[in-house]
Amino acid sequence: GVVMIKKAAANKRLLSVFTLAMINVAIVASLRVLPMMGKEGLHSIFFFVVAAIVFFIPTALVSAELATGWPKTGGVYVWVKEGIGSRWGFLAIWLQWIQNVIWYPTVLSFTAATFAYVFQPDLAKNNWYMIGVILGVYWAATFANFLGLRLSSWISKIGAIFGTILPALLIIGLGVAWFFLGRPSLIEFSWDHLIPDFTDIRQIVFLAGVFLTFAGMEVSAVHAQEVENPQRDFPRAILLATLIILFIFIFGSLAVSVVVPVKDISLVAGVMQAFTDFFKAYNIAWLIPVIAIFVVVGAIGQVSSWIVGPSRGLYAVGCNGDLPRFFQHTNSHGVATHILWIQALIVTALSLVFLLMPDVSSSYWILTALTAQLYLIMYIFMFASAIRLRYSQPNVVRAYRIPCGNFGMWVVAGLGILGSLFAIFIGFFPPSQLATGSIMFYEIFLVSGIVIFCGLPLLIFALRRPSWVAGKQKQPAKRVAMKKKPAAKKPASKK
């Protein structure tokens, strides 16, 4: 009877293929990519499919094997540490944290531009308005998280439904209706426009942004062992998630480019530009501020839920002795406030790029490019570690294993490494679709960003001190107490 109860309890915890697929969709899907790929028109189909094959699917499969092989102590830090060493494990978890910090100004600029459509759409082009909203919302969310509020998780769930899924389905529905009603399309639907021009590398730079959009699968990989048959069901869930995400991204991007001239699409306000044109054409312009509020709630919920999350991983690693004691401080609510302060200061500094670039869209892109490059460096370490662990720890039980033995791992992880390297490379070229201003500033910003954010953790690791280990000073006291306890209990044990 006890065995049956345990089996029943275990079965209740199992995830269906569809549920696991939707978890992955919730993590990856976002409306922010639609304007960027809307600028590519029909080319966006090619970019999304290529990114899914050479990056999204390899990331999902590799992280699933790693997560089911090291489930209790999983995460990028442990995977890379076990595979290629502690130094690179620390660099990997640092990159996972810092890319998220750089991501905040981009998602908040999208939020600010969308919010402008509630009262004054022209503000979406104003750099001072953008930086004001970015810093105001971020610092407010940071102080709210100091209190250890659980409200952010609730907001993120509501935001995912009302701020991402519903608006995505709505904009796709409006685009399909536009097409079948015979309305004029601003892009040409033909095979000739499906493949981009590879003779000009600046035409395919947005591919780096697509890779960033597909990132994050290592977060959901922990659920790989929660399906009935990981070896069979996890690949099915990934295939289903891929198809759903491609549907949202491809048709959502096309919906934007169908009604908004490519040259006029704003990377931060493109979604609202499309909604505005659709609603005005269908004589329902009163819905513009309504949908804007929905999208804003979704974006703010996403930011709020991510402010504390990534910092926890860095805090845990810091307690192991890889960061100074300053970063290990927590307040009475258990929040690593010192790390959040550092996050907020970095976000503030990076947000100043909105005053240095020619326009809002170019500011959004250069931060997106830096975020993508740093994140992809982390993924290269993860892919390399997965290959190495097949040889150094072949006997570790993995609930899910990439098929075809080590050859299969080389193919899948190798494809991920090559795809990541290519995306990092093209990220250094300013896109032809944007006026990015000085090429020297563009390159210096990206190169210095990579050097600083990769060099700093390596320097910190090299300067580690034994005193950085959390609770190290308390160890002697514990040992003394443990020695005294047996002596005190001896009389009682003899009776």
mmCIF file of N, CA and C in Angstrom, residues 318-425:
data_model
loop_
_atom_site.group_PDB
_atom_site.id
_atom_site.type_symbol
_atom_site.label_atom_id
_atom_site.label_comp_id
_atom_site.label_asym_id
_atom_site.label_seq_id
_atom_site.Cartn_x
_atom_site.Cartn_y
_atom_site.Cartn_z
ATOM 1 N N GLY A 318 28.893 32.834 -4.739
ATOM 2 C CA GLY A 318 29.687 33.691 -3.873
ATOM 3 C C GLY A 318 29.900 33.086 -2.502
ATOM 4 N N CYS A 319 28.861 32.427 -1.981
ATOM 5 C CA CYS A 319 28.956 31.799 -0.663
ATOM 6 C C CYS A 319 29.937 30.629 -0.660
ATOM 7 N N ASN A 320 30.230 30.090 -1.836
ATOM 8 C CA ASN A 320 31.222 29.015 -1.949
ATOM 9 C C ASN A 320 32.650 29.549 -1.888
ATOM 10 N N GLY A 321 32.774 30.876 -1.906
ATOM 11 C CA GLY A 321 34.096 31.483 -1.791
ATOM 12 C C GLY A 321 34.627 32.097 -3.063
ATOM 13 N N ASP A 322 33.772 32.245 -4.106
ATOM 14 C CA ASP A 322 34.237 32.816 -5.376
ATOM 15 C C ASP A 322 33.994 34.319 -5.481
ATOM 16 N N LEU A 323 33.315 34.900 -4.496
ATOM 17 C CA LEU A 323 33.075 36.348 -4.483
ATOM 18 C C LEU A 323 33.377 36.902 -3.089
ATOM 19 N N PRO A 324 33.809 38.164 -3.001
ATOM 20 C CA PRO A 324 34.073 38.769 -1.685
ATOM 21 C C PRO A 324 32.826 38.734 -0.798
ATOM 22 N N ARG A 325 33.040 38.822 0.508
ATOM 23 C CA ARG A 325 31.938 38.739 1.472
ATOM 24 C C ARG A 325 30.899 39.843 1.246
ATOM 25 N N PHE A 326 31.313 40.964 0.653
ATOM 26 C CA PHE A 326 30.388 42.067 0.386
ATOM 27 C C PHE A 326 29.190 41.591 -0.433
ATOM 28 N N PHE A 327 29.437 40.701 -1.405
ATOM 29 C CA PHE A 327 28.375 40.226 -2.290
ATOM 30 C C PHE A 327 27.504 39.158 -1.634
ATOM 31 N N GLN A 328 27.887 38.694 -0.456
ATOM 32 C CA GLN A 328 27.139 37.632 0.216
ATOM 33 C C GLN A 328 26.143 38.179 1.233
ATOM 34 N N HIS A 329 26.051 39.489 1.318
ATOM 35 C CA HIS A 329 25.151 40.110 2.294
ATOM 36 C C HIS A 329 23.688 39.919 1.887
ATOM 37 N N THR A 330 22.846 39.573 2.854
ATOM 38 C CA THR A 330 21.398 39.519 2.635
ATOM 39 C C THR A 330 20.695 40.312 3.721
ATOM 40 N N ASN A 331 19.516 40.845 3.397
ATOM 41 C CA ASN A 331 18.758 41.594 4.401
ATOM 42 C C ASN A 331 17.861 40.645 5.194
ATOM 43 N N SER A 332 16.996 41.189 6.005
ATOM 44 C CA SER A 332 16.149 40.360 6.876
ATOM 45 C C SER A 332 15.165 39.502 6.095
ATOM 46 N N HIS A 333 14.942 39.842 4.813
ATOM 47 C CA HIS A 333 14.024 39.070 3.961
ATOM 48 C C HIS A 333 14.763 38.015 3.138
ATOM 49 N N GLY A 334 16.078 37.901 3.369
ATOM 50 C CA GLY A 334 16.854 36.909 2.629
ATOM 51 C C GLY A 334 17.208 37.326 1.224
ATOM 52 N N VAL A 335 17.103 38.617 0.911
ATOM 53 C CA VAL A 335 17.404 39.125 -0.430
ATOM 54 C C VAL A 335 18.850 39.618 -0.477
ATOM 55 N N ALA A 336 19.586 39.219 -1.517
ATOM 56 C CA ALA A 336 20.990 39.633 -1.670
ATOM 57 C C ALA A 336 21.032 41.083 -2.154
ATOM 58 N N THR A 337 20.828 42.006 -1.240
ATOM 59 C CA THR A 337 20.663 43.418 -1.592
ATOM 60 C C THR A 337 21.907 44.041 -2.213
ATOM 61 N N HIS A 338 23.086 43.628 -1.774
ATOM 62 C CA HIS A 338 24.299 44.223 -2.336
ATOM 63 C C HIS A 338 24.437 43.878 -3.828
ATOM 64 N N ILE A 339 24.095 42.651 -4.182
ATOM 65 C CA ILE A 339 24.136 42.273 -5.603
ATOM 66 C C ILE A 339 23.091 43.061 -6.384
ATOM 67 N N LEU A 340 21.911 43.275 -5.781
ATOM 68 C CA LEU A 340 20.870 44.057 -6.467
ATOM 69 C C LEU A 340 21.300 45.510 -6.646
ATOM 70 N N TRP A 341 22.025 46.059 -5.672
ATOM 71 C CA TRP A 341 22.554 47.418 -5.813
ATOM 72 C C TRP A 341 23.525 47.486 -6.994
ATOM 73 N N ILE A 342 24.426 46.511 -7.073
ATOM 74 C CA ILE A 342 25.385 46.482 -8.181
ATOM 75 C C ILE A 342 24.646 46.360 -9.511
ATOM 76 N N GLN A 343 23.638 45.478 -9.560
ATOM 77 C CA GLN A 343 22.824 45.336 -10.771
ATOM 78 C C GLN A 343 22.245 46.676 -11.194
ATOM 79 N N ALA A 344 21.633 47.368 -10.241
ATOM 80 C CA ALA A 344 20.954 48.622 -10.548
ATOM 81 C C ALA A 344 21.935 49.688 -11.058
ATOM 82 N N LEU A 345 23.115 49.731 -10.484
ATOM 83 C CA LEU A 345 24.115 50.710 -10.919
ATOM 84 C C LEU A 345 24.596 50.402 -12.340
ATOM 85 N N ILE A 346 24.779 49.110 -12.655
ATOM 86 C CA ILE A 346 25.194 48.737 -14.015
ATOM 87 C C ILE A 346 24.097 49.075 -15.015
ATOM 88 N N VAL A 347 22.844 48.771 -14.661
ATOM 89 C CA VAL A 347 21.714 49.101 -15.532
ATOM 90 C C VAL A 347 21.661 50.602 -15.786
ATOM 91 N N THR A 348 21.875 51.394 -14.739
ATOM 92 C CA THR A 348 21.860 52.851 -14.875
ATOM 93 C C THR A 348 22.937 53.322 -15.845
ATOM 94 N N ALA A 349 24.148 52.778 -15.696
ATOM 95 C CA ALA A 349 25.253 53.174 -16.578
ATOM 96 C C ALA A 349 24.984 52.785 -18.028
ATOM 97 N N LEU A 350 24.510 51.555 -18.242
ATOM 98 C CA LEU A 350 24.253 51.089 -19.600
ATOM 99 C C LEU A 350 23.099 51.841 -20.257
ATOM 100 N N SER A 351 22.157 52.315 -19.459
ATOM 101 C CA SER A 351 21.010 53.037 -20.011
ATOM 102 C C SER A 351 21.425 54.354 -20.640
ATOM 103 N N LEU A 352 22.588 54.861 -20.252
ATOM 104 C CA LEU A 352 23.073 56.125 -20.829
ATOM 105 C C LEU A 352 23.361 55.998 -22.318
ATOM 106 N N VAL A 353 23.448 54.744 -22.827
ATOM 107 C CA VAL A 353 23.678 54.556 -24.257
ATOM 108 C C VAL A 353 22.547 55.163 -25.068
ATOM 109 N N PHE A 354 21.367 55.324 -24.459
ATOM 110 C CA PHE A 354 20.237 55.929 -25.162
ATOM 111 C C PHE A 354 20.487 57.411 -25.453
ATOM 112 N N LEU A 355 21.448 58.004 -24.747
ATOM 113 C CA LEU A 355 21.803 59.396 -25.009
ATOM 114 C C LEU A 355 22.995 59.507 -25.954
ATOM 115 N N LEU A 356 23.652 58.384 -26.229
ATOM 116 C CA LEU A 356 24.864 58.409 -27.048
ATOM 117 C C LEU A 356 24.638 57.909 -28.473
ATOM 118 N N MET A 357 23.571 57.147 -28.688
ATOM 119 C CA MET A 357 23.275 56.613 -30.012
ATOM 120 C C MET A 357 22.319 57.542 -30.754
ATOM 121 N N PRO A 358 22.280 57.429 -32.107
ATOM 122 C CA PRO A 358 21.462 58.345 -32.910
ATOM 123 C C PRO A 358 19.982 58.316 -32.583
ATOM 124 N N ASP A 359 19.432 57.140 -32.318
ATOM 125 C CA ASP A 359 18.004 57.057 -32.015
ATOM 126 C C ASP A 359 17.734 55.884 -31.077
ATOM 127 N N VAL A 360 16.480 55.740 -30.706
ATOM 128 C CA VAL A 360 16.087 54.712 -29.750
ATOM 129 C C VAL A 360 16.354 53.308 -30.286
ATOM 130 N N SER A 361 16.032 53.082 -31.560
ATOM 131 C CA SER A 361 16.199 51.748 -32.145
ATOM 132 C C SER A 361 17.657 51.309 -32.161
ATOM 133 N N SER A 362 18.567 52.219 -32.494
ATOM 134 C CA SER A 362 19.986 51.863 -32.523
ATOM 135 C C SER A 362 20.513 51.592 -31.119
ATOM 136 N N SER A 363 20.001 52.328 -30.118
ATOM 137 C CA SER A 363 20.388 52.076 -28.727
ATOM 138 C C SER A 363 19.924 50.692 -28.295
ATOM 139 N N TYR A 364 18.690 50.382 -28.667
ATOM 140 C CA TYR A 364 18.123 49.066 -28.340
ATOM 141 C C TYR A 364 18.966 47.967 -28.961
ATOM 142 N N TRP A 365 19.381 48.155 -30.208
ATOM 143 C CA TRP A 365 20.113 47.092 -30.897
ATOM 144 C C TRP A 365 21.501 46.874 -30.308
ATOM 145 N N ILE A 366 22.244 47.938 -30.004
ATOM 146 C CA ILE A 366 23.618 47.751 -29.554
ATOM 147 C C ILE A 366 23.640 47.035 -28.192
ATOM 148 N N LEU A 367 22.646 47.298 -27.350
ATOM 149 C CA LEU A 367 22.551 46.571 -26.076
ATOM 150 C C LEU A 367 22.138 45.122 -26.313
ATOM 151 N N THR A 368 21.259 44.907 -27.292
ATOM 152 C CA THR A 368 20.850 43.543 -27.650
ATOM 153 C C THR A 368 22.047 42.751 -28.167
ATOM 154 N N ALA A 369 22.872 43.387 -29.004
ATOM 155 C CA ALA A 369 24.044 42.709 -29.562
ATOM 156 C C ALA A 369 25.025 42.304 -28.466
ATOM 157 N N LEU A 370 25.298 43.207 -27.520
ATOM 158 C CA LEU A 370 26.226 42.895 -26.421
ATOM 159 C C LEU A 370 25.657 41.779 -25.537
ATOM 160 N N THR A 371 24.359 41.853 -25.244
ATOM 161 C CA THR A 371 23.719 40.809 -24.445
ATOM 162 C C THR A 371 23.859 39.455 -25.126
ATOM 163 N N ALA A 372 23.573 39.419 -26.430
ATOM 164 C CA ALA A 372 23.642 38.161 -27.183
ATOM 165 C C ALA A 372 25.052 37.598 -27.189
ATOM 166 N N GLN A 373 26.048 38.434 -27.407
ATOM 167 C CA GLN A 373 27.427 37.957 -27.489
ATOM 168 C C GLN A 373 27.894 37.367 -26.155
ATOM 169 N N LEU A 374 27.584 38.028 -25.044
ATOM 170 C CA LEU A 374 27.991 37.515 -23.731
ATOM 171 C C LEU A 374 27.264 36.210 -23.406
ATOM 172 N N TYR A 375 25.983 36.158 -23.706
ATOM 173 C CA TYR A 375 25.200 34.950 -23.428
ATOM 174 C C TYR A 375 25.707 33.775 -24.270
ATOM 175 N N LEU A 376 26.046 34.044 -25.531
ATOM 176 C CA LEU A 376 26.517 32.980 -26.420
ATOM 177 C C LEU A 376 27.883 32.445 -26.001
ATOM 178 N N ILE A 377 28.722 33.292 -25.410
ATOM 179 C CA ILE A 377 29.999 32.818 -24.863
ATOM 180 C C ILE A 377 29.727 31.792 -23.764
ATOM 181 N N MET A 378 28.727 32.084 -22.915
ATOM 182 C CA MET A 378 28.350 31.131 -21.872
ATOM 183 C C MET A 378 27.895 29.803 -22.470
ATOM 184 N N TYR A 379 27.111 29.890 -23.554
ATOM 185 C CA TYR A 379 26.605 28.667 -24.182
ATOM 186 C C TYR A 379 27.737 27.838 -24.797
ATOM 187 N N ILE A 380 28.746 28.504 -25.318
ATOM 188 C CA ILE A 380 29.895 27.770 -25.863
ATOM 189 C C ILE A 380 30.562 26.946 -24.765
ATOM 190 N N PHE A 381 30.713 27.541 -23.571
ATOM 191 C CA PHE A 381 31.265 26.794 -22.435
ATOM 192 C C PHE A 381 30.362 25.609 -22.082
ATOM 193 N N MET A 382 29.045 25.829 -22.131
ATOM 194 C CA MET A 382 28.114 24.753 -21.787
ATOM 195 C C MET A 382 28.198 23.607 -22.791
ATOM 196 N N PHE A 383 28.224 23.926 -24.079
ATOM 197 C CA PHE A 383 28.325 22.891 -25.110
ATOM 198 C C PHE A 383 29.639 22.119 -24.985
ATOM 199 N N ALA A 384 30.743 22.857 -24.770
ATOM 200 C CA ALA A 384 32.056 22.208 -24.639
ATOM 201 C C ALA A 384 32.092 21.299 -23.414
ATOM 202 N N SER A 385 31.475 21.723 -22.327
ATOM 203 C CA SER A 385 31.446 20.916 -21.104
ATOM 204 C C SER A 385 30.659 19.631 -21.309
ATOM 205 N N ALA A 386 29.561 19.721 -22.062
ATOM 206 C CA ALA A 386 28.738 18.531 -22.319
ATOM 207 C C ALA A 386 29.537 17.475 -23.078
ATOM 208 N N ILE A 387 30.326 17.924 -24.049
ATOM 209 C CA ILE A 387 31.173 16.997 -24.810
ATOM 210 C C ILE A 387 32.223 16.387 -23.886
ATOM 211 N N ARG A 388 32.879 17.225 -23.098
ATOM 212 C CA ARG A 388 33.948 16.758 -22.202
ATOM 213 C C ARG A 388 33.416 15.762 -21.172
ATOM 214 N N LEU A 389 32.224 16.011 -20.630
ATOM 215 C CA LEU A 389 31.661 15.141 -19.603
ATOM 216 C C LEU A 389 31.301 13.757 -20.139
ATOM 217 N N ARG A 390 31.060 13.639 -21.440
ATOM 218 C CA ARG A 390 30.807 12.324 -22.027
ATOM 219 C C ARG A 390 32.033 11.418 -21.884
ATOM 220 N N TYR A 391 33.228 12.027 -21.820
ATOM 221 C CA TYR A 391 34.475 11.263 -21.709
ATOM 222 C C TYR A 391 34.991 11.202 -20.274
ATOM 223 N N SER A 392 34.871 12.330 -19.527
ATOM 224 C CA SER A 392 35.433 12.371 -18.170
ATOM 225 C C SER A 392 34.519 11.717 -17.145
ATOM 226 N N GLN A 393 33.206 11.760 -17.350
ATOM 227 C CA GLN A 393 32.264 11.147 -16.414
ATOM 228 C C GLN A 393 31.190 10.362 -17.175
ATOM 229 N N PRO A 394 31.604 9.350 -17.919
ATOM 230 C CA PRO A 394 30.655 8.612 -18.764
ATOM 231 C C PRO A 394 29.641 7.789 -17.972
ATOM 232 N N ASN A 395 29.966 7.455 -16.721
ATOM 233 C CA ASN A 395 29.100 6.571 -15.945
ATOM 234 C C ASN A 395 28.031 7.303 -15.138
ATOM 235 N N VAL A 396 28.052 8.635 -15.155
ATOM 236 C CA VAL A 396 27.000 9.384 -14.461
ATOM 237 C C VAL A 396 25.666 9.117 -15.160
ATOM 238 N N VAL A 397 24.676 8.717 -14.390
ATOM 239 C CA VAL A 397 23.370 8.378 -14.965
ATOM 240 C C VAL A 397 22.661 9.653 -15.416
ATOM 241 N N ARG A 398 22.259 9.683 -16.671
ATOM 242 C CA ARG A 398 21.509 10.806 -17.223
ATOM 243 C C ARG A 398 20.138 10.275 -17.658
ATOM 244 N N ALA A 399 19.073 10.804 -17.072
ATOM 245 C CA ALA A 399 17.727 10.335 -17.426
ATOM 246 C C ALA A 399 17.452 10.571 -18.906
ATOM 247 N N TYR A 400 18.030 11.649 -19.433
ATOM 248 C CA TYR A 400 17.950 11.890 -20.877
ATOM 249 C C TYR A 400 19.361 11.958 -21.432
ATOM 250 N N ARG A 401 19.611 11.230 -22.507
ATOM 251 C CA ARG A 401 20.901 11.270 -23.198
ATOM 252 C C ARG A 401 20.670 11.556 -24.669
ATOM 253 N N ILE A 402 21.482 12.429 -25.230
ATOM 254 C CA ILE A 402 21.409 12.678 -26.673
ATOM 255 C C ILE A 402 21.744 11.374 -27.388
ATOM 256 N N PRO A 403 20.895 10.943 -28.333
ATOM 257 C CA PRO A 403 21.090 9.645 -28.992
ATOM 258 C C PRO A 403 22.391 9.546 -29.795
ATOM 259 N N CYS A 404 22.703 8.320 -30.238
ATOM 260 C CA CYS A 404 23.860 8.012 -31.096
ATOM 261 C C CYS A 404 25.198 8.182 -30.389
ATOM 262 N N GLY A 405 25.195 7.976 -29.066
ATOM 263 C CA GLY A 405 26.450 7.970 -28.332
ATOM 264 C C GLY A 405 27.208 9.283 -28.384
ATOM 265 N N ASN A 406 28.535 9.186 -28.282
ATOM 266 C CA ASN A 406 29.372 10.384 -28.286
ATOM 267 C C ASN A 406 29.328 11.117 -29.627
ATOM 268 N N PHE A 407 29.117 10.338 -30.700
ATOM 269 C CA PHE A 407 29.005 10.972 -32.021
ATOM 270 C C PHE A 407 27.810 11.923 -32.052
ATOM 271 N N GLY A 408 26.679 11.476 -31.474
ATOM 272 C CA GLY A 408 25.493 12.323 -31.428
ATOM 273 C C GLY A 408 25.746 13.592 -30.638
ATOM 274 N N MET A 409 26.465 13.458 -29.505
ATOM 275 C CA MET A 409 26.791 14.634 -28.704
ATOM 276 C C MET A 409 27.683 15.597 -29.473
ATOM 277 N N TRP A 410 28.680 15.064 -30.178
ATOM 278 C CA TRP A 410 29.562 15.919 -30.980
ATOM 279 C C TRP A 410 28.777 16.686 -32.042
ATOM 280 N N VAL A 411 27.835 16.021 -32.680
ATOM 281 C CA VAL A 411 27.041 16.669 -33.742
ATOM 282 C C VAL A 411 26.160 17.772 -33.162
ATOM 283 N N VAL A 412 25.407 17.438 -32.101
ATOM 284 C CA VAL A 412 24.461 18.403 -31.535
ATOM 285 C C VAL A 412 25.189 19.566 -30.864
ATOM 286 N N ALA A 413 26.128 19.252 -29.952
ATOM 287 C CA ALA A 413 26.857 20.313 -29.248
ATOM 288 C C ALA A 413 27.768 21.079 -30.202
ATOM 289 N N GLY A 414 28.364 20.360 -31.161
ATOM 290 C CA GLY A 414 29.220 21.026 -32.152
ATOM 291 C C GLY A 414 28.442 22.014 -32.989
ATOM 292 N N LEU A 415 27.209 21.631 -33.363
ATOM 293 C CA LEU A 415 26.352 22.548 -34.124
ATOM 294 C C LEU A 415 26.049 23.793 -33.301
ATOM 295 N N GLY A 416 25.803 23.590 -31.992
ATOM 296 C CA GLY A 416 25.543 24.723 -31.107
ATOM 297 C C GLY A 416 26.742 25.648 -30.984
ATOM 298 N N ILE A 417 27.949 25.064 -30.899
ATOM 299 C CA ILE A 417 29.168 25.874 -30.789
ATOM 300 C C ILE A 417 29.386 26.690 -32.059
ATOM 301 N N LEU A 418 29.279 26.048 -33.216
ATOM 302 C CA LEU A 418 29.484 26.751 -34.487
ATOM 303 C C LEU A 418 28.452 27.849 -34.692
ATOM 304 N N GLY A 419 27.191 27.539 -34.376
ATOM 305 C CA GLY A 419 26.142 28.547 -34.507
ATOM 306 C C GLY A 419 26.380 29.732 -33.598
ATOM 307 N N SER A 420 26.813 29.470 -32.370
ATOM 308 C CA SER A 420 27.077 30.541 -31.407
ATOM 309 C C SER A 420 28.250 31.415 -31.858
ATOM 310 N N LEU A 421 29.316 30.771 -32.333
ATOM 311 C CA LEU A 421 30.487 31.529 -32.819
ATOM 312 C C LEU A 421 30.108 32.439 -33.981
ATOM 313 N N PHE A 422 29.296 31.915 -34.899
ATOM 314 C CA PHE A 422 28.887 32.718 -36.062
ATOM 315 C C PHE A 422 28.044 33.916 -35.619
ATOM 316 N N ALA A 423 27.125 33.696 -34.679
ATOM 317 C CA ALA A 423 26.277 34.787 -34.204
ATOM 318 C C ALA A 423 27.091 35.852 -33.475
ATOM 319 N N ILE A 424 28.094 35.425 -32.695
ATOM 320 C CA ILE A 424 28.978 36.388 -32.025
ATOM 321 C C ILE A 424 29.716 37.235 -33.055
ATOM 322 N N PHE A 425 30.204 36.577 -34.099
ATOM 323 C CA PHE A 425 30.962 37.260 -35.150
ATOM 324 C C PHE A 425 30.125 38.309 -35.874
#
